[in-house]
Amino acid sequence: MSTNVEIDEPLAVTARGSSPLTRKTRRKVRWFEVAGFTAPALLVYVAFVFVPVAFAVVMAFFDGNRVQPFSNFVGFDNFAEIFTGGRTFGMPFFWDAVRNNFLIAILSLVLQGPLAIGVALLLNRPMKARGLVRTLIFVPYVLSEVITGVMFTMMLLPNGALAVWLERLGLGSLADTLWLADIGNGGLGSITFWVAMFVLTWKYIGLAIILFLAGLSGIPEELTEAASIDGASWWQIQRKITLPLLGPTMRIWAFLSIIGSFQLFDMIWILTRQNPTIVGMDTMATYMVQMGMNRNRVGYGSAIAVVLFVITLIVALVYQRFILKRDVGKEA
């Protein structure tokens, strides 16, 4: 027979000698605690996210400059010009920028994903100096985009380190290649585009490998050991057990890679020496800076920022709705 006696909390508090608190008072105290802890973060978030976004949306309806951003109301003309403007020599072209952003996003997944998974699987096996190898692989990600861009720019100059080595190897015909100055409309047929993809892969693959290694560490060893005892080969274990269980990590990495590709600015800006248009390497971010700041069309640049925000938001929502939802459902 149970002898437990339920005691109301206020009475228990009174019995301990403290002043009793009613349920309504406790709710108020909790509300003030929640408000006190979250208010500073909310204020910073509103000040540095919502206010600039609202400011950009309003400026997008004007054709102002940096001195008078709210002069000459033009309605939706800036948005119409973005989508209907034609290609002009020497001027950035919006649809080239959109193409480059999507190509970089897709190729980042295609190139970096399998390569990072393969390296992570190899580094997940027992080997000497594994910690040192992991650290060295992550070093490029630690470097800033400016340092990385300047470093590759100097290496790929016509008289840079790569040209010298090509000459020594008897490949002098390649030494004169303009790796970062392939003038044209860019795209898959541009040498500069593939050089930029190589630099981006070198820079960001370390993050993918570290994420995959973290995901691999969460896979129970009992599963792979049981499969090995049953006679499964190493490849069968990876294909049937490891890679499916690594799925949530791969989907998170893919999401980060896609969003990062749409926000790409600094690396392209430095590799092309602040002139991506001449080699057809504009992204939506560089297009926005060139039109809004360099050409002093703040209203038009704000309209581009709004379009970039909407495109990124749609891609993020679609990805979360159809890809990430399966992981959230499993956790629930």
PDB file of N, CA and C in Angstrom, residues 28-29 31 42 45 58 60 85 107 120-121 133 147 159 168-169 205 236 260 285 306:
ATOM      1  N   LYS A  28       4.047  35.076 -13.787  1.00  0.00           N
ATOM      2  CA  LYS A  28       4.595  36.404 -14.067  1.00  0.00           C
ATOM      3  C   LYS A  28       6.111  36.416 -13.940  1.00  0.00           C
ATOM      4  N   VAL A  29       6.599  35.719 -12.885  1.00  0.00           N
ATOM      5  CA  VAL A  29       8.048  35.680 -12.687  1.00  0.00           C
ATOM      6  C   VAL A  29       8.721  34.987 -13.856  1.00  0.00           C
ATOM      7  N   TRP A  31       7.552  34.719 -16.890  1.00  0.00           N
ATOM      8  CA  TRP A  31       7.432  35.562 -18.081  1.00  0.00           C
ATOM      9  C   TRP A  31       8.509  36.645 -18.078  1.00  0.00           C
ATOM     10  N   LEU A  42      16.630  39.650 -29.127  1.00  0.00           N
ATOM     11  CA  LEU A  42      15.604  40.069 -30.090  1.00  0.00           C
ATOM     12  C   LEU A  42      15.863  41.485 -30.594  1.00  0.00           C
ATOM     13  N   TYR A  45      18.640  41.327 -33.063  1.00  0.00           N
ATOM     14  CA  TYR A  45      18.180  40.677 -34.301  1.00  0.00           C
ATOM     15  C   TYR A  45      17.313  41.634 -35.125  1.00  0.00           C
ATOM     16  N   VAL A  58      12.245  49.326 -48.998  1.00  0.00           N
ATOM     17  CA  VAL A  58      11.729  50.678 -49.282  1.00  0.00           C
ATOM     18  C   VAL A  58      12.600  51.369 -50.337  1.00  0.00           C
ATOM     19  N   ALA A  60      14.253  50.103 -52.650  1.00  0.00           N
ATOM     20  CA  ALA A  60      14.131  49.456 -53.960  1.00  0.00           C
ATOM     21  C   ALA A  60      13.093  50.137 -54.841  1.00  0.00           C
ATOM     22  N   GLY A  85      16.223  43.597 -68.442  1.00  0.00           N
ATOM     23  CA  GLY A  85      17.385  44.277 -69.005  1.00  0.00           C
ATOM     24  C   GLY A  85      18.194  43.364 -69.914  1.00  0.00           C
ATOM     25  N   LEU A 107      27.609  22.430 -58.769  1.00  0.00           N
ATOM     26  CA  LEU A 107      28.937  21.818 -58.875  1.00  0.00           C
ATOM     27  C   LEU A 107      29.596  21.651 -57.509  1.00  0.00           C
ATOM     28  N   ALA A 120      36.576  11.423 -45.842  1.00  0.00           N
ATOM     29  CA  ALA A 120      36.105  11.192 -44.472  1.00  0.00           C
ATOM     30  C   ALA A 120      36.082   9.699 -44.143  1.00  0.00           C
ATOM     31  N   LEU A 121      35.652   8.866 -45.097  1.00  0.00           N
ATOM     32  CA  LEU A 121      35.651   7.423 -44.852  1.00  0.00           C
ATOM     33  C   LEU A 121      37.064   6.891 -44.654  1.00  0.00           C
ATOM     34  N   VAL A 133      46.474  14.814 -39.864  1.00  0.00           N
ATOM     35  CA  VAL A 133      45.907  14.890 -41.209  1.00  0.00           C
ATOM     36  C   VAL A 133      44.569  15.641 -41.189  1.00  0.00           C
ATOM     37  N   ILE A 147      42.695  36.195 -47.850  1.00  0.00           N
ATOM     38  CA  ILE A 147      44.025  35.583 -47.927  1.00  0.00           C
ATOM     39  C   ILE A 147      44.050  34.511 -49.011  1.00  0.00           C
ATOM     40  N   ASN A 159      53.270  35.406 -64.681  1.00  0.00           N
ATOM     41  CA  ASN A 159      54.635  35.158 -64.210  1.00  0.00           C
ATOM     42  C   ASN A 159      54.643  34.602 -62.789  1.00  0.00           C
ATOM     43  N   ARG A 168      59.146  24.651 -66.159  1.00  0.00           N
ATOM     44  CA  ARG A 168      60.129  23.644 -65.747  1.00  0.00           C
ATOM     45  C   ARG A 168      59.709  22.237 -66.166  1.00  0.00           C
ATOM     46  N   LEU A 169      58.399  22.001 -66.216  1.00  0.00           N
ATOM     47  CA  LEU A 169      57.889  20.677 -66.605  1.00  0.00           C
ATOM     48  C   LEU A 169      57.759  20.522 -68.116  1.00  0.00           C
ATOM     49  N   ILE A 205      36.183  22.391 -48.818  1.00  0.00           N
ATOM     50  CA  ILE A 205      36.006  20.953 -48.651  1.00  0.00           C
ATOM     51  C   ILE A 205      36.392  20.496 -47.245  1.00  0.00           C
ATOM     52  N   GLN A 236      30.531  -2.987 -48.923  1.00  0.00           N
ATOM     53  CA  GLN A 236      29.124  -3.271 -48.612  1.00  0.00           C
ATOM     54  C   GLN A 236      28.704  -2.617 -47.309  1.00  0.00           C
ATOM     55  N   GLY A 260      25.432  29.045 -48.980  1.00  0.00           N
ATOM     56  CA  GLY A 260      26.707  29.736 -49.136  1.00  0.00           C
ATOM     57  C   GLY A 260      27.012  30.083 -50.580  1.00  0.00           C
ATOM     58  N   ALA A 285      25.558  38.623 -55.760  1.00  0.00           N
ATOM     59  CA  ALA A 285      26.104  39.550 -54.761  1.00  0.00           C
ATOM     60  C   ALA A 285      27.052  40.559 -55.410  1.00  0.00           C
ATOM     61  N   VAL A 306      16.855  42.613 -52.673  1.00  0.00           N
ATOM     62  CA  VAL A 306      15.554  42.019 -52.368  1.00  0.00           C
ATOM     63  C   VAL A 306      15.333  40.749 -53.197  1.00  0.00           C
TER      64      VAL A 306
END
